Short mmCIF file of N, CA and C in Angstrom, two decimals:
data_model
loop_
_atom_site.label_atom_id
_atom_site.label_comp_id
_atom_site.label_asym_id
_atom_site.label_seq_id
_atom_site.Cartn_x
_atom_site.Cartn_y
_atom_site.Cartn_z
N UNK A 1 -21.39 2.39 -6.14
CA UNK A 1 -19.98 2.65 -6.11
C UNK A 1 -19.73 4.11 -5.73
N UNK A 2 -18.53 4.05 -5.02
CA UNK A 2 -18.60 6.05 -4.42
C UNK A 2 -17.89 6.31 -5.29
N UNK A 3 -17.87 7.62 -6.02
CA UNK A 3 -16.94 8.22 -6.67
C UNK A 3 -15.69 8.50 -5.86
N UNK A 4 -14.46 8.65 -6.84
CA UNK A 4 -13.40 8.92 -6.66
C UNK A 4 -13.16 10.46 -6.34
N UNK A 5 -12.15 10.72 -5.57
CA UNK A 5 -12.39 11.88 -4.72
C UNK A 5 -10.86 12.74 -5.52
N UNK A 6 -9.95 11.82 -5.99
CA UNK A 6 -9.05 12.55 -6.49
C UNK A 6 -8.64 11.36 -7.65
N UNK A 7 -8.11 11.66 -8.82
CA UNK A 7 -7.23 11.53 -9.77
C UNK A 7 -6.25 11.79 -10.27
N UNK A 8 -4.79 10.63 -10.15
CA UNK A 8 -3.85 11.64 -10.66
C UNK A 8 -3.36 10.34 -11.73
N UNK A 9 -2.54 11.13 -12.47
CA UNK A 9 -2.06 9.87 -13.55
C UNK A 9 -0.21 10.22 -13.65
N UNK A 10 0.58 9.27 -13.36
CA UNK A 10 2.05 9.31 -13.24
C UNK A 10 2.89 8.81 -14.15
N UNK A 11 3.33 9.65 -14.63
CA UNK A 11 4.39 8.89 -15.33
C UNK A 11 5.76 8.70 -15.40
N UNK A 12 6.33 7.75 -14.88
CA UNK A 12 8.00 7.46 -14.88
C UNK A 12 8.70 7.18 -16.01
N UNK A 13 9.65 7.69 -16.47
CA UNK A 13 10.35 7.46 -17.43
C UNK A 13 11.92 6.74 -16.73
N UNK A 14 12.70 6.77 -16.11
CA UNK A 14 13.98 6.78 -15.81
C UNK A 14 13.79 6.95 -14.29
N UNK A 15 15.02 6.37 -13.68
CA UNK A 15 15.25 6.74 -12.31
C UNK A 15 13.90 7.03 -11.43
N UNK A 16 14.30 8.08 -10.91
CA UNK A 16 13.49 8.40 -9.57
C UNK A 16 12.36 9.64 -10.48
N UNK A 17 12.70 10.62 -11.02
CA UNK A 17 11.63 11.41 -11.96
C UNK A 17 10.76 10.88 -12.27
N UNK A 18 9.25 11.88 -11.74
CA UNK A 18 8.06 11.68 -12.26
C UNK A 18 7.48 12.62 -12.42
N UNK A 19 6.13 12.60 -13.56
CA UNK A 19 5.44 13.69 -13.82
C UNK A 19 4.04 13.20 -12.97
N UNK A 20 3.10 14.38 -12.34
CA UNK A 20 1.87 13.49 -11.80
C UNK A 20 0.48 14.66 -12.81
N UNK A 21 -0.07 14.64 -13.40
CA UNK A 21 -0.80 15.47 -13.85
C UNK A 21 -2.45 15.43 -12.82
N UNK A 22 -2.62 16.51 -12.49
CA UNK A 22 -3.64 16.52 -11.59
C UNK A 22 -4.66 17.55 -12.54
N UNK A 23 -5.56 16.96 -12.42
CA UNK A 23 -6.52 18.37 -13.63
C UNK A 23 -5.60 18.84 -14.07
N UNK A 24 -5.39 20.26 -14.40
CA UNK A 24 -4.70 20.86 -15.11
C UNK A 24 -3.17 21.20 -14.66
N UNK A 25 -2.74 20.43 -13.76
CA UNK A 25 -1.80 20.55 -13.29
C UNK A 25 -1.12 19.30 -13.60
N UNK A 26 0.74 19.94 -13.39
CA UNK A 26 1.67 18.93 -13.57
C UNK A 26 2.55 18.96 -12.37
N UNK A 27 2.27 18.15 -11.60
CA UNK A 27 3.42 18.07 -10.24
C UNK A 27 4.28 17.48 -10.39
N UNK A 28 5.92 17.61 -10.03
CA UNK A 28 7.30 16.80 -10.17
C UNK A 28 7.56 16.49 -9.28
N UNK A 29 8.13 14.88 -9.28
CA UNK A 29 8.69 14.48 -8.08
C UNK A 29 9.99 14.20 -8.78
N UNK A 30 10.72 14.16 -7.26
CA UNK A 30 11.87 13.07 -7.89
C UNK A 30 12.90 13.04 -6.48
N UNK A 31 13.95 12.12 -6.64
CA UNK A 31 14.63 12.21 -4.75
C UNK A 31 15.90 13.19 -4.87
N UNK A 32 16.02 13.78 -3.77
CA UNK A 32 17.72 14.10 -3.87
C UNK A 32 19.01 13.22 -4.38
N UNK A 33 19.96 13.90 -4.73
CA UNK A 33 20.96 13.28 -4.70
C UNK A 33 21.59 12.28 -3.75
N UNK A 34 21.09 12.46 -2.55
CA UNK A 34 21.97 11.61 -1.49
C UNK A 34 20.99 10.08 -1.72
N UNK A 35 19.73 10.38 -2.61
CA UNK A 35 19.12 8.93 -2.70
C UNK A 35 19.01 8.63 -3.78
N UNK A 36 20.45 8.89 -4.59
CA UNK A 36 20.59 9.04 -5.95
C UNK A 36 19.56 9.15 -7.12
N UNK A 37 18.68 10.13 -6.55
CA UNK A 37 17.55 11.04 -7.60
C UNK A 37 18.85 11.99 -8.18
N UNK A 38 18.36 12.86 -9.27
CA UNK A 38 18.76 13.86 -9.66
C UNK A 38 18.60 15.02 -9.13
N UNK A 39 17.72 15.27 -8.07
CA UNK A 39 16.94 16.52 -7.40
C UNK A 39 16.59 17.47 -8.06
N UNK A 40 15.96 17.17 -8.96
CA UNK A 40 15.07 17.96 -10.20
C UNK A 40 13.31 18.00 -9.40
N UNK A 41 13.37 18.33 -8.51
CA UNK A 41 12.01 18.38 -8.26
C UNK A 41 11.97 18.01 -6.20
N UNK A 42 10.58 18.27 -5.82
CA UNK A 42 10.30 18.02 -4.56
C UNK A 42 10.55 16.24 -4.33
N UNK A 43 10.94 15.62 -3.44
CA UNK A 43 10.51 14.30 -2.83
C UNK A 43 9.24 13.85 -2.64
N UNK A 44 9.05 12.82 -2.84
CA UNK A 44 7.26 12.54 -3.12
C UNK A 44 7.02 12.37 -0.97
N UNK A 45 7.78 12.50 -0.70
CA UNK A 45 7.53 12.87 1.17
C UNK A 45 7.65 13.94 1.32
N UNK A 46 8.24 15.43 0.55
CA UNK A 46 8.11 16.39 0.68
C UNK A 46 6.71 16.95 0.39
N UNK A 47 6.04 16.10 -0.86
CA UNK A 47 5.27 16.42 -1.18
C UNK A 47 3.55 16.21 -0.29
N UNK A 48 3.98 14.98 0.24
CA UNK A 48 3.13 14.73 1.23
C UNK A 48 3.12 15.45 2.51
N UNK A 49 4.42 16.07 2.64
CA UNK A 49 4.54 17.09 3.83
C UNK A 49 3.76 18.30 3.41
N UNK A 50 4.06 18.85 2.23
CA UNK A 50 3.32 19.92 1.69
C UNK A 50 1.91 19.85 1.62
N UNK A 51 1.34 18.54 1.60
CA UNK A 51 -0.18 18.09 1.42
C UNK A 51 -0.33 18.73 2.75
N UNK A 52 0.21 17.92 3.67
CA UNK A 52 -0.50 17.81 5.83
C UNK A 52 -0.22 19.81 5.53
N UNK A 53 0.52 19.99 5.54
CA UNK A 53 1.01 21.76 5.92
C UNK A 53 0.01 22.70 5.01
N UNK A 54 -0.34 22.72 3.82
CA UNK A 54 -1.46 23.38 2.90
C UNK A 54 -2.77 23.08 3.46
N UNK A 55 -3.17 21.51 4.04
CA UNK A 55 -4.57 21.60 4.53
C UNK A 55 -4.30 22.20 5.50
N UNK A 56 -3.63 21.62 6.44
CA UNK A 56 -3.82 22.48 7.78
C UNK A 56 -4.16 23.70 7.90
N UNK A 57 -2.89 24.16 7.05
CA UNK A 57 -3.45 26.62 7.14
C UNK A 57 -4.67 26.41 6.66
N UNK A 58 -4.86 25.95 5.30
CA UNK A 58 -6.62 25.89 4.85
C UNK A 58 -7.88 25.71 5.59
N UNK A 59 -7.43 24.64 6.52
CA UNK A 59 -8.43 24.30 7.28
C UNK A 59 -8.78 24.96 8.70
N UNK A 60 -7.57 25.49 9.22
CA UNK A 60 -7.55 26.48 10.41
C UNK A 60 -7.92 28.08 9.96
N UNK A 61 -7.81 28.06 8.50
CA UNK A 61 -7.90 29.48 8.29
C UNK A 61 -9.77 29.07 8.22
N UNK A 62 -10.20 28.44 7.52
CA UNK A 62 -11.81 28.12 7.16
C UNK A 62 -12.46 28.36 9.27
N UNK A 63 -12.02 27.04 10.16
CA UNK A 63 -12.34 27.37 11.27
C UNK A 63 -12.59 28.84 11.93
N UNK A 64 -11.18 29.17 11.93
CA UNK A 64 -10.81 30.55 12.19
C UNK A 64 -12.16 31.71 12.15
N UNK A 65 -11.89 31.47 10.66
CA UNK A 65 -13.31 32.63 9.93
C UNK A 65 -14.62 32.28 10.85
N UNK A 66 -15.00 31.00 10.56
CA UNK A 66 -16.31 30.34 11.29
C UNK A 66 -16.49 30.89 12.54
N UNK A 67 -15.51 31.05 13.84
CA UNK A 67 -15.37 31.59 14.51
C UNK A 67 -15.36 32.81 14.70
N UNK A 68 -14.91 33.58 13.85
CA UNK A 68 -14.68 35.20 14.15
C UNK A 68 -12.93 35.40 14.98
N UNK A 69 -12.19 34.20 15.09
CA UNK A 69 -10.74 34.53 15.17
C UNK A 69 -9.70 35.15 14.09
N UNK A 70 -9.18 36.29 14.57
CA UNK A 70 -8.25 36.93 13.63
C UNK A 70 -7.28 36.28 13.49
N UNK A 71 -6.87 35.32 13.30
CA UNK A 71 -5.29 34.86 13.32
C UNK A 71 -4.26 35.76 12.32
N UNK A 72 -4.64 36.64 11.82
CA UNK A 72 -3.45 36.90 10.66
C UNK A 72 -2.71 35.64 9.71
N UNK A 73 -1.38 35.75 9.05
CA UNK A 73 -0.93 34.84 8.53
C UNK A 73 -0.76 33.57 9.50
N UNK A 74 -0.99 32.43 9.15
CA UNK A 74 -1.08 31.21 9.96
C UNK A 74 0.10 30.52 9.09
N UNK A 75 1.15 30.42 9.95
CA UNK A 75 2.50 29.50 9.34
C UNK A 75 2.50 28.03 10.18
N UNK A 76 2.57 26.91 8.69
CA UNK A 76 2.54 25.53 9.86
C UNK A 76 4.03 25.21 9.39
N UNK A 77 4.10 24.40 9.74
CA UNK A 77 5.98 24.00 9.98
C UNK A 77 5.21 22.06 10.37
N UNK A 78 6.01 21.16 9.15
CA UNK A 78 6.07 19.69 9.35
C UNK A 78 7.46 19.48 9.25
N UNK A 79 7.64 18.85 10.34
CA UNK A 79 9.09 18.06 10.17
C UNK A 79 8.42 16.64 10.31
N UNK A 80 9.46 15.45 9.32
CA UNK A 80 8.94 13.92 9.06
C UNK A 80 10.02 13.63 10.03
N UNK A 81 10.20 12.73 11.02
CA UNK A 81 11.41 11.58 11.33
C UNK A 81 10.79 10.56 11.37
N UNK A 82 11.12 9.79 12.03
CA UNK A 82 11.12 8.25 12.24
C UNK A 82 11.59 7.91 13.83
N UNK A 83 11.44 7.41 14.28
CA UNK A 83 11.56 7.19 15.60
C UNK A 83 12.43 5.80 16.01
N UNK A 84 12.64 5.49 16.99
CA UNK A 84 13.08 4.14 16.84
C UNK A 84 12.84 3.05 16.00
N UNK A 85 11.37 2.92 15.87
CA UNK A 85 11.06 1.63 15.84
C UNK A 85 10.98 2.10 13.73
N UNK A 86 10.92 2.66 13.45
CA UNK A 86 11.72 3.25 11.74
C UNK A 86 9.69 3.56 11.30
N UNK A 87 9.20 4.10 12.24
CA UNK A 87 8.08 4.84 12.34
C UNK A 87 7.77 6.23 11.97
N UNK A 88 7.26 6.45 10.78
CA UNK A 88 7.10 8.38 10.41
C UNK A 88 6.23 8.91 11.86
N UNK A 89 6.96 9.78 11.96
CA UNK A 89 6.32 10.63 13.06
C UNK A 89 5.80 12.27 12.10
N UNK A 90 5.13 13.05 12.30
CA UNK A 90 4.80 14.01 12.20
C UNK A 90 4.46 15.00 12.78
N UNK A 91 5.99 15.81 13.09
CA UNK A 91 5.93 17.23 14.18
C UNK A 91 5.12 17.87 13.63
N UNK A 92 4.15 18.84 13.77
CA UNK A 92 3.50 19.79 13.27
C UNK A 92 3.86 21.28 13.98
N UNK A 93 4.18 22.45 13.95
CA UNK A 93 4.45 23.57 14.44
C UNK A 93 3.19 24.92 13.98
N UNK A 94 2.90 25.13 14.75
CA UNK A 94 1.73 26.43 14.19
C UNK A 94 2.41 27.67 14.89
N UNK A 95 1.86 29.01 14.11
CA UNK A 95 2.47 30.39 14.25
C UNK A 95 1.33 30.47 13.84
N UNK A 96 0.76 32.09 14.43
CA UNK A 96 -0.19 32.78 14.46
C UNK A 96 0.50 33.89 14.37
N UNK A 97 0.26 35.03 13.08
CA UNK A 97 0.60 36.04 13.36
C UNK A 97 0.02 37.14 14.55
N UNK A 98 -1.34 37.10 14.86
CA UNK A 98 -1.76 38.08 16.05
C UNK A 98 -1.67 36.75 17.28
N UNK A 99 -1.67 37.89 18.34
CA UNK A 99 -2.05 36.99 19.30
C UNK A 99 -3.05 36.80 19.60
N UNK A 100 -3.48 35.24 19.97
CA UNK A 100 -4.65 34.64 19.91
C UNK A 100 -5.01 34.19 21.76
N UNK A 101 -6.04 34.40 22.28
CA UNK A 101 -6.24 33.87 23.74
C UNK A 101 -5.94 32.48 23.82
N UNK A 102 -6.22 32.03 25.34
CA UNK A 102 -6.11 30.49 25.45
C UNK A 102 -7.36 29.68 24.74
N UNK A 103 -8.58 30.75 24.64
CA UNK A 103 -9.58 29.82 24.04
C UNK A 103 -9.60 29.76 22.69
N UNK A 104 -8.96 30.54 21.91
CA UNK A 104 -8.99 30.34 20.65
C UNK A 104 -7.97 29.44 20.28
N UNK A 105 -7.03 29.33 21.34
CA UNK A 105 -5.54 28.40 20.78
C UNK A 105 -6.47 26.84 20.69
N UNK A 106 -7.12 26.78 22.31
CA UNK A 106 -7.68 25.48 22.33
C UNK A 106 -8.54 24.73 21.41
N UNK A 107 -9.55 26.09 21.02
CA UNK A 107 -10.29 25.70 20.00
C UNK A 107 -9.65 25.64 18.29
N UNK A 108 -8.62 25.95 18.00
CA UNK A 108 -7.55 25.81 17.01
C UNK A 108 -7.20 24.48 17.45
N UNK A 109 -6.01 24.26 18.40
CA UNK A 109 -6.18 22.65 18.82
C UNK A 109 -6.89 21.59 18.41
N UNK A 110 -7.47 21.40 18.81
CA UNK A 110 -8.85 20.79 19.10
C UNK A 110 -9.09 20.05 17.28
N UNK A 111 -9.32 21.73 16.10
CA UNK A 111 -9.55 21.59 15.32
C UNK A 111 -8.83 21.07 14.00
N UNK A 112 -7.38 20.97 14.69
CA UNK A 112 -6.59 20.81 13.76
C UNK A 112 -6.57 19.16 13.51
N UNK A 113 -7.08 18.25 14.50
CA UNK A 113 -6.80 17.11 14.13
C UNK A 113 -8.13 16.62 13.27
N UNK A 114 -8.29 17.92 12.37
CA UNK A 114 -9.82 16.68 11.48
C UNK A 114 -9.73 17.56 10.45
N UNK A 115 -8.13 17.91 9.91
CA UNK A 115 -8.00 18.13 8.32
C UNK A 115 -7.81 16.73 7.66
N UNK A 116 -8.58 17.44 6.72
CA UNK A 116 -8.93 15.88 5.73
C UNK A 116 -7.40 15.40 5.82
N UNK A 117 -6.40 16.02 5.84
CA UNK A 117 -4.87 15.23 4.88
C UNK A 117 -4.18 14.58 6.51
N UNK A 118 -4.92 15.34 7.79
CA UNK A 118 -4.56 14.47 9.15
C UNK A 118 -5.53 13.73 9.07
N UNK A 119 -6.46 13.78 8.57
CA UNK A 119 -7.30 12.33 8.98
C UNK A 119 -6.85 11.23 8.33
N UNK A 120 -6.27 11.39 6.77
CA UNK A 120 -5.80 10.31 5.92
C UNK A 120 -4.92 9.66 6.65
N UNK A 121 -3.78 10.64 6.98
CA UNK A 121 -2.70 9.85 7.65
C UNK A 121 -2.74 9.36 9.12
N UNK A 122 -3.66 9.35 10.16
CA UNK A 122 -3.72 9.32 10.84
C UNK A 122 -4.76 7.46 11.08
N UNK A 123 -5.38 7.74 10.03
CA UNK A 123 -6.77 6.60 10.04
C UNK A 123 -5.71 5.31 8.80
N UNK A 124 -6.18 3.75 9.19
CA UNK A 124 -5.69 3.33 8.60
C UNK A 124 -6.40 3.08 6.88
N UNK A 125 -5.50 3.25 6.32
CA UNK A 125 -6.15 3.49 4.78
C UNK A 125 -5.85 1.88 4.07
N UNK A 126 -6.75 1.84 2.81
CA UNK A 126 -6.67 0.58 2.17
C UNK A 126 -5.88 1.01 0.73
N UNK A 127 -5.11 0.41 -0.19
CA UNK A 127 -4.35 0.72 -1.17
C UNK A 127 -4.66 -0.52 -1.62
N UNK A 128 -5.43 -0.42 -2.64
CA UNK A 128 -6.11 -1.65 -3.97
C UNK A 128 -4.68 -1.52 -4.54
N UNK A 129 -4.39 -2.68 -5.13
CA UNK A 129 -3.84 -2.06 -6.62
C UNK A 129 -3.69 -3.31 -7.08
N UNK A 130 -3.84 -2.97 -8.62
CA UNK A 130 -4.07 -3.93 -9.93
C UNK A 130 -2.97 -3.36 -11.05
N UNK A 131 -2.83 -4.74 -11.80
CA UNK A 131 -2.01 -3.88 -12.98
C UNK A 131 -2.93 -4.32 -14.17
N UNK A 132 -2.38 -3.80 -14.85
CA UNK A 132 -3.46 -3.64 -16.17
C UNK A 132 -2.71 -3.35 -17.24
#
């Protein structure tokens, strides 16, 4: 059996509010008002936006180093829509604070599509679930 790679445990009480405890952490979700959440907290799609946007700098900053590219601060920018067909799309935007040549952009490119949190969403995934 492979071990489990992450654990979180959730708990809903009411409405749209949740607590997610991750190791020692407590993450909040909950929806805006316009989707009659209380907006006491991030959207659990914000939060997944925040997942793709944290690996990414993480993972371009790790490349980066490997390389010997200076990028300075690396800002990513996700916008979610949906497209016609009611499909999540995922803009991604990168900023480099120095300027970087064409070969380092390419090889940034290149590298950005094999952060673990783009590979999740990108590859089709399986979702067990049991109740108990």
């Amino acid at each position: 059996m492979i071990p489990h790679l992450s654990l979180v445990n959730t708990v809903n009480s009411e409405n749209f509010y949740s607590e997610s405890k991750i190791r020692q952490f407590i993450i909040k979700a909950d929806e805006p008002l316009t989707n009659q959440g209380a907006d006491l907290a991030p959207a659990p799609l914000d939060l997944l936006n925040a997942s793709l946007a944290s690996c990414t700098a993480s993972y371009l900053r790790f490349q980066a180093t490997k390389r010997g590219i200076k990028t300075g601060e690396i800002l990513v920018k996700i916008k979610i829509r949906k497209d016609e067909n009611d499909i999540l799309l995922f803009d991604r935007t990168l900023k480099f604070e120095n300027k970087l040549n064409d070969e380092e952009i390419s090889f940034l490119l290149e590298k950005v599509n094999y952060t673990p949190i783009t590979k999740i969403i990108i590859q089709s995934q399986t979702i067990q679930t049991r109740i108990i």
